[in-house]
Coordinates of C-alpha atoms in Angstrom, one line a residue:
X1 CA -17.4 -3.6 -18.2
X2 CA -13.7 -2.9 -17.4
X3 CA -14.0 0.8 -17.5
X4 CA -17.1 0.6 -14.9
X5 CA -14.9 -1.2 -12.4
X6 CA -11.8 0.9 -13.0
X7 CA -14.1 3.9 -12.5
X8 CA -15.6 2.4 -9.4
X9 CA -12.1 1.5 -8.2
X10 CA -11.0 5.3 -8.4
X11 CA -14.0 6.4 -6.5
X12 CA -13.4 4.0 -3.7
X13 CA -9.6 5.1 -3.7
X14 CA -10.6 8.5 -3.2
X15 CA -13.0 7.6 -0.3
X16 CA -10.5 5.6 1.2
X17 CA -7.9 8.5 1.3
X18 CA -10.8 10.7 2.9
X19 CA -11.1 8.1 5.7
X20 CA -7.4 7.8 6.2
X21 CA -7.0 4.2 5.2
X22 CA -3.7 4.8 3.7
X23 CA -2.3 6.5 6.6
X24 CA -3.6 3.6 8.6
X25 CA -1.7 1.1 6.3
X26 CA 1.6 3.3 6.6
X27 CA 1.2 3.0 10.6
X28 CA 0.6 -0.7 10.5
X29 CA 3.3 -1.4 8.2
X30 CA 5.7 0.8 10.5
X31 CA 4.4 -1.3 13.4
X32 CA 4.7 -4.6 12.0
X33 CA 8.3 -4.1 10.7
X34 CA 9.5 -2.3 13.7
X35 CA 10.3 0.8 11.4
X36 CA 12.7 -1.1 9.3
X37 CA 11.5 0.4 6.1
X38 CA 13.1 3.9 5.8
X39 CA 11.3 6.7 4.2
X40 CA 8.0 4.7 3.9
X41 CA 5.3 6.2 1.8
X42 CA 1.8 4.8 1.0
X43 CA 0.2 6.7 -1.9
X44 CA -2.7 6.1 -4.4
X45 CA -2.7 6.9 -8.0
X46 CA -6.6 6.2 -8.5
X47 CA -6.9 2.7 -9.2
X48 CA -3.6 1.4 -7.5
X49 CA -1.6 1.6 -4.3
X50 CA 2.1 2.3 -4.1
X51 CA 4.4 1.4 -1.5
X52 CA 7.8 2.8 -1.4
X53 CA 11.0 3.1 0.9
X54 CA 14.0 1.1 1.6
X55 CA 15.0 -1.8 3.8
X56 CA 17.5 -4.3 4.5
X57 CA 15.4 -7.3 4.3
X58 CA 13.1 -9.1 1.9
X59 CA 11.0 -10.2 4.6
X60 CA 10.0 -6.5 5.6
X61 CA 9.3 -5.8 2.0
X62 CA 7.2 -9.1 2.0
X63 CA 5.3 -8.1 5.2
X64 CA 4.5 -4.8 3.7
X65 CA 3.1 -6.5 0.7
X66 CA 1.0 -8.9 2.6
X67 CA -0.5 -6.1 4.8
X68 CA -1.3 -3.9 1.8
X69 CA -3.0 -6.8 0.1
X70 CA -5.0 -7.5 3.3
X71 CA -6.2 -3.9 3.5
X72 CA -6.5 -3.3 -0.3
X73 CA -6.6 -6.5 -2.2
X74 CA -9.0 -5.3 -4.6
X75 CA -6.8 -2.5 -6.2
X76 CA -3.6 -2.9 -8.3
X77 CA -0.5 -2.9 -5.4
X78 CA 2.9 -1.7 -6.7
X79 CA 5.6 -2.3 -4.1
X80 CA 8.4 -0.2 -4.8
X81 CA 10.5 -0.8 -1.7
X82 CA 14.1 -1.0 -2.3
X83 CA 16.0 -3.8 -0.7
X84 CA 19.8 -3.2 -0.3

């Protein structure tokens, strides 16, 4: 059963890429954080979404997390945004 769900998630992720949902999420994060996340990247590894970049506030990192969960809650989210 777990394998079927993982295979389904991978297919859905490939479809999302084709429809530009990852790019849309990146634009939403940039807009909602007013560009405070530098070198922002939103990527997919099949069954997960990875957000990376750097910011000076935990608020911006948390906002990016919430936007990603709202959009891709069914997938694993890895937030690698560095706060410094």
